Amino acid sequence: MTAPADTTSLLETAAQATAWPFEEARKLVERVKRTGQTQVLFETGYGPSGLPHIGTFGEVARTTMVRHAFRVLTQDSIPTRLVAFSDDLDGLRKVPDNVPGRDEMARHLGKPLTQVPDPFGTHASFGEHNNARLRAFLDHFGFEYEFLSSTQCYKAGRFDATLLLMLERYDAIMRIMLPSLREERAQSYSPFLPLHPETGIVMQVPVDEVKRDAGTIVWRDPADGRRFETPVTGGHCKLQWKPDWAMRWVALGVDYEMAGKDLIDSVKLSGEICRALGGTPPEGFNYELFLDDKGQKISKSKGNGLTIEDWLAYASPESLSLFMFQKPREAKKLHFDVIPRNADDYLTFLEKFPGQPLREQLGNPVWHIHSGNPPLPETIAAAGSNAGTTVSFAMLLNLVAVANTEDPQVLWGFLRRYAPNASPQNHPRLDRMVGYAVAYFRDFVRPAKVYQPAGDAERAALADLAGSLAAHSGSTDAEALQAVVYEVGRRHFPDLSGKSKSPDGRPGVSQQWFQTIYRVLLGNERGPRFGSFVALYGVEETRALIDKALSGRLIAEHEAFLAARKGA
């Protein structure tokens, strides 16, 4: 672990830090100064109408980053709590597309999610199943949080006092909500949704009478006109979600909650209701939405984005946290092809961190991902060398690609030959990344490869490269091997534009040379620094790879794989 900074210098630097978690935390510091409050409550919300997706996790991860920044700015003098709240008393509006037994679930439309049977058969209800999925993932990440269930809070009376206050100020809340509704919707709107005493369905019905002294509402069953009087307390009613949001802010004393950009108007309305109840809306910001591979908003019910498990099958939790940290106010595609970049960016930030001044460290994402104490980078050193190097995810993907294997031990064979002291035991982070690389290659990289046949010029250059490497057999000197790659490229693909030159003033190398290497040997448009690749993969193995490519066997093998995959 990195050594902690001096407390005084950390506080002074953090006060000026420009990373967005610090900007958010400073708003809370000012709030505490205004109110004189002695604790701060952070909240994140989850609607368990569908299986949890990464966007849900993102709220908790980002809020945790703000919470830690606040703790640094206040030197932990103000106690903080983080509540992960599940709106599981909400009625099931539609059956999700990605669950089993959809016809059976359709019989329970309108019932609270905690009264809908679990189609997976693991919990008492669909709501509890999804809550458990969320909690399991948050626990896996080690988040410090308190889970609250809407069903439990309503039924236990935790919201009763605020619900009675809302009933008392019913008219004020209606004045806030009605202008935001379509005329037809406004005719039947009520902030209170009674649960039908016989069917259990969350009823969307107009209220005939508000009995403030009794703490009840009167309404009619639209099916048969029967009249019911229902208490607003004890879980007999729930609130429409915008009033419900405001009620929670007041009842729980929420000081900070962020929300998606699509909820900007909802945040404003809930804030007005919060003020009508005598409360102060929480601080927060609106983050941009995640998009799928087609540019559509991801949805829990459609299941068109990555699940939490999807990401963790191919990359580390830290890489996912990095994805959440970067540019939260910009829309980002959340699909499988963003995983490798984030895996490698995390390693790059981790590698830079120890040598950075404190000001830059507080802007480095790994400081926020690891709550101010990121681990040291994990490197391997070639035999006879004290200089360690970080093995990138992209490098591992290319190694597994040319080795054409799904066995992690094969990759470790290459790694140990380069760095004899490296092992899964003393490099656990690298070992996990090897497993991720094998899985990602199997499912995404190999099927998408397109090997380019070498033309006459490319063939001559690659044959020259194979011959030139022969003199370096057994070498693991990445710099020396890269020099060979450059020298061959200079002979066959010089940069005639004059834009690049070698250190000795000779012409540089055209990008066409490196594109040739990647397209012909690796089946990709881009690739690693090739000298480093040869050092890991092996000189003789690289020469054999060139021979296989030039003979046509590499393309033939790949075509056979694609045909078999299509047949399967």
Coordinates of C-alpha atoms in Angstrom, one line a residue, residues 32-296:
V32 CA -23.1 21.4 7.3
K33 CA -21.8 25.0 7.9
R34 CA -25.3 26.4 7.2
T35 CA -27.3 23.9 9.2
G36 CA -24.9 23.0 12.0
Q37 CA -26.0 19.4 11.6
T38 CA -23.9 16.7 13.4
Q39 CA -24.1 13.9 10.8
V40 CA -24.6 13.5 7.0
L41 CA -26.7 10.8 5.3
F42 CA -26.0 9.7 1.7
E43 CA -28.7 7.8 -0.2
T44 CA -28.8 5.8 -3.4
G45 CA -32.1 4.4 -4.8
Y46 CA -32.9 1.1 -6.6
G47 CA -36.1 0.1 -8.3
P48 CA -36.1 -3.7 -8.2
S49 CA -38.5 -4.1 -11.1
G50 CA -35.8 -5.9 -13.0
L51 CA -32.5 -7.5 -12.3
P52 CA -29.8 -5.1 -11.1
H53 CA -27.5 -3.6 -13.8
I54 CA -24.3 -1.8 -13.6
G55 CA -26.0 1.6 -13.5
T56 CA -27.4 0.7 -10.1
F57 CA -23.9 -0.2 -8.9
G58 CA -22.6 3.1 -10.4
E59 CA -24.7 5.2 -8.1
V60 CA -23.3 3.4 -5.0
A61 CA -19.7 3.6 -6.3
R62 CA -19.9 7.2 -7.2
T63 CA -21.7 8.2 -4.0
T64 CA -19.1 6.3 -2.0
M65 CA -16.4 8.4 -3.7
V66 CA -18.1 11.6 -2.7
R67 CA -18.6 10.3 0.8
H68 CA -14.9 9.5 1.2
A69 CA -13.9 12.9 -0.2
F70 CA -16.3 14.5 2.4
R71 CA -14.6 12.5 5.1
V72 CA -11.2 13.7 4.1
L73 CA -12.4 17.4 3.9
T74 CA -13.9 17.1 7.4
Q75 CA -11.2 14.9 8.8
D76 CA -13.9 12.5 9.8
S77 CA -15.3 14.9 12.4
I78 CA -18.9 14.5 10.9
P79 CA -20.3 11.0 11.1
T80 CA -21.6 9.7 7.7
R81 CA -23.9 6.9 6.6
L82 CA -24.8 5.5 3.2
V83 CA -28.3 4.1 2.7
A84 CA -29.0 1.9 -0.3
F85 CA -32.8 2.1 -0.6
S86 CA -35.0 -0.3 -2.6
D87 CA -38.4 0.8 -3.7
D88 CA -39.7 -2.7 -3.4
L89 CA -43.3 -1.8 -2.4
D90 CA -43.8 -0.4 -5.9
G91 CA -46.3 -2.3 -8.0
L92 CA -45.1 -4.6 -10.9
R93 CA -46.0 -2.6 -14.0
K94 CA -44.7 -5.0 -16.6
V95 CA -43.0 -8.3 -16.8
P96 CA -39.3 -8.0 -17.5
D97 CA -38.1 -9.5 -20.8
N98 CA -35.2 -11.4 -19.2
V99 CA -36.8 -13.5 -16.5
P100 CA -38.2 -17.1 -16.7
G101 CA -41.9 -17.9 -16.2
R102 CA -43.2 -14.6 -17.7
D103 CA -46.7 -15.9 -18.1
E104 CA -47.0 -16.8 -14.4
M105 CA -45.5 -13.4 -13.4
A106 CA -48.2 -11.6 -15.5
R107 CA -50.8 -12.9 -13.1
H108 CA -49.3 -10.7 -10.5
L109 CA -49.2 -7.4 -12.3
G110 CA -50.0 -4.4 -10.1
K111 CA -48.9 -6.2 -6.8
P112 CA -46.0 -4.9 -4.8
L113 CA -42.7 -6.4 -5.9
T114 CA -42.4 -8.1 -2.5
Q115 CA -45.7 -9.9 -3.2
V116 CA -44.8 -11.2 -6.7
P117 CA -43.5 -14.8 -6.5
D118 CA -39.8 -15.1 -7.4
P119 CA -39.5 -16.6 -10.9
F120 CA -36.0 -17.9 -10.1
G121 CA -37.3 -19.8 -7.1
T122 CA -34.6 -18.6 -4.7
H123 CA -36.4 -16.1 -2.5
A124 CA -39.9 -15.4 -1.2
S125 CA -40.6 -12.7 -3.8
F126 CA -39.2 -11.1 -7.0
G127 CA -38.4 -8.0 -5.0
E128 CA -36.4 -9.9 -2.4
H129 CA -34.6 -11.8 -5.1
N130 CA -33.4 -8.6 -6.8
N131 CA -32.6 -7.0 -3.5
A132 CA -30.4 -10.0 -2.7
R133 CA -28.6 -9.7 -6.1
L134 CA -27.9 -6.0 -5.4
R135 CA -26.6 -6.6 -1.9
A136 CA -24.4 -9.5 -2.9
F137 CA -22.6 -7.4 -5.4
L138 CA -22.3 -4.4 -3.1
D139 CA -20.9 -6.7 -0.4
H140 CA -18.5 -8.2 -3.0
F141 CA -17.1 -4.7 -3.5
G142 CA -16.8 -4.1 0.2
F143 CA -19.1 -1.1 0.2
E144 CA -20.0 0.3 3.6
Y145 CA -23.8 0.8 3.4
E146 CA -27.1 0.2 5.2
F147 CA -29.8 -1.5 3.1
L148 CA -33.3 -0.3 3.5
S149 CA -36.4 -1.9 2.1
S150 CA -39.4 0.3 1.2
T151 CA -41.8 -2.5 2.2
Q152 CA -40.2 -2.9 5.6
C153 CA -39.9 0.8 6.3
Y154 CA -43.6 1.4 5.4
K155 CA -44.9 -1.6 7.3
A156 CA -42.7 -1.0 10.4
G157 CA -44.1 2.6 10.7
R158 CA -40.7 4.3 10.0
F159 CA -42.4 6.7 7.6
D160 CA -45.7 7.1 9.5
A161 CA -45.0 10.6 10.9
T162 CA -44.0 12.0 7.5
L163 CA -46.9 10.3 5.8
L164 CA -49.3 12.0 8.2
L165 CA -47.6 15.3 7.5
M166 CA -48.1 14.7 3.8
L167 CA -51.7 14.0 4.4
E168 CA -52.0 17.2 6.4
R169 CA -50.4 19.1 3.5
Y170 CA -52.2 17.1 0.8
D171 CA -53.4 20.2 -1.0
A172 CA -50.0 21.8 -1.2
I173 CA -48.5 18.7 -2.7
M174 CA -51.3 18.5 -5.3
R175 CA -50.6 22.1 -6.3
I176 CA -47.0 21.1 -7.0
M177 CA -47.8 17.9 -8.8
L178 CA -50.9 18.7 -10.9
P179 CA -49.2 21.3 -13.3
S180 CA -46.7 18.6 -14.3
L181 CA -49.3 16.1 -15.4
R182 CA -51.4 15.6 -18.5
E183 CA -55.0 16.8 -18.2
E184 CA -56.4 13.2 -18.2
R185 CA -53.9 12.0 -15.6
A186 CA -54.5 15.1 -13.4
Q187 CA -58.2 14.2 -13.1
S188 CA -57.4 11.0 -11.3
Y189 CA -54.1 11.7 -9.6
S190 CA -53.4 11.2 -5.9
P191 CA -50.0 11.1 -4.3
F192 CA -51.3 8.3 -2.1
L193 CA -51.7 4.8 -3.6
P194 CA -53.8 2.5 -1.4
L195 CA -53.1 -1.2 -1.4
H196 CA -56.3 -3.1 -2.1
P197 CA -57.3 -4.9 1.1
E198 CA -58.4 -8.0 -0.9
T199 CA -56.2 -8.3 -3.9
G200 CA -53.1 -6.6 -2.6
I201 CA -52.7 -4.6 -5.8
V202 CA -51.2 -1.0 -5.6
M203 CA -54.3 1.0 -6.7
Q204 CA -53.9 4.0 -9.1
V205 CA -57.2 5.6 -8.1
P206 CA -58.5 9.1 -7.3
V207 CA -59.1 10.0 -3.7
D208 CA -62.7 10.8 -2.8
E209 CA -62.0 12.2 0.6
V210 CA -59.0 13.1 2.7
K211 CA -59.6 12.5 6.5
R212 CA -56.7 14.3 8.1
D213 CA -57.8 13.8 11.7
A214 CA -58.3 10.0 11.1
G215 CA -55.1 9.7 9.0
T216 CA -57.0 8.0 6.2
I217 CA -58.1 8.4 2.6
V218 CA -61.4 7.3 1.0
W219 CA -61.4 5.8 -2.5
R220 CA -63.5 3.5 -4.7
D221 CA -62.7 0.3 -6.4
P222 CA -63.1 1.1 -10.1
A223 CA -64.1 -2.6 -10.8
D224 CA -67.3 -2.6 -8.7
G225 CA -67.6 0.9 -7.1
R226 CA -67.1 -0.3 -3.6
R227 CA -65.9 2.3 -1.1
F228 CA -62.9 1.8 1.1
E229 CA -61.3 3.9 3.8
T230 CA -57.5 3.2 4.1
P231 CA -54.9 4.4 6.7
V232 CA -52.0 6.1 5.0
T233 CA -49.7 4.6 7.7
G234 CA -48.5 1.1 8.5
G235 CA -47.9 0.0 4.9
H236 CA -51.6 0.2 3.9
C237 CA -50.7 2.9 1.3
K238 CA -47.6 3.8 -0.6
L239 CA -46.8 7.1 -2.4
Q240 CA -46.4 7.9 -6.0
W241 CA -42.7 7.8 -6.7
K242 CA -41.9 11.6 -6.8
P243 CA -43.8 12.3 -3.6
D244 CA -42.3 9.1 -2.2
W245 CA -38.8 10.4 -3.0
A246 CA -39.4 13.6 -1.2
M247 CA -41.0 11.8 1.7
R248 CA -37.8 9.7 2.2
W249 CA -35.6 12.7 2.1
V250 CA -37.6 14.2 5.0
A251 CA -38.2 11.0 6.9
L252 CA -34.6 9.7 6.7
G253 CA -32.9 13.1 6.7
V254 CA -31.1 12.6 3.4
D255 CA -28.3 15.1 2.7
Y256 CA -26.9 13.8 -0.6
E257 CA -28.4 11.8 -3.6
M258 CA -27.4 11.8 -7.2
A259 CA -29.7 10.9 -10.1
G260 CA -29.7 10.2 -13.8
K261 CA -30.0 13.1 -16.3
D262 CA -33.5 11.8 -17.3
L263 CA -34.7 12.6 -13.7
I264 CA -33.8 16.3 -13.7
D265 CA -37.5 17.4 -13.7
S266 CA -38.3 14.8 -11.1
V267 CA -35.6 16.0 -8.8
K268 CA -37.0 19.5 -9.0
L269 CA -40.6 18.4 -8.3
S270 CA -39.5 16.2 -5.4
G271 CA -37.4 19.1 -4.1
E272 CA -40.5 21.3 -4.1
I273 CA -42.5 18.7 -2.2
C274 CA -39.6 18.3 0.3
R275 CA -39.8 22.1 1.0
A276 CA -43.6 21.9 1.3
L277 CA -43.0 19.4 4.1
G278 CA -40.6 21.8 5.8
G279 CA -37.4 19.9 4.7
T280 CA -34.3 20.8 2.7
P281 CA -33.7 18.9 -0.5
P282 CA -30.4 17.0 -0.6
E283 CA -27.3 18.0 -2.5
G284 CA -26.4 16.0 -5.6
F285 CA -25.9 16.1 -9.3
N286 CA -27.4 14.6 -12.4
Y287 CA -25.2 12.0 -14.2
E288 CA -25.5 11.1 -17.8
L289 CA -27.1 7.8 -18.9
F290 CA -25.4 4.6 -20.0
L291 CA -26.1 3.4 -23.5
D292 CA -26.0 0.0 -25.1
D293 CA -24.1 -1.0 -28.2
K294 CA -26.9 0.6 -30.4
G295 CA -26.8 3.9 -28.5
Q296 CA -30.1 3.1 -26.6

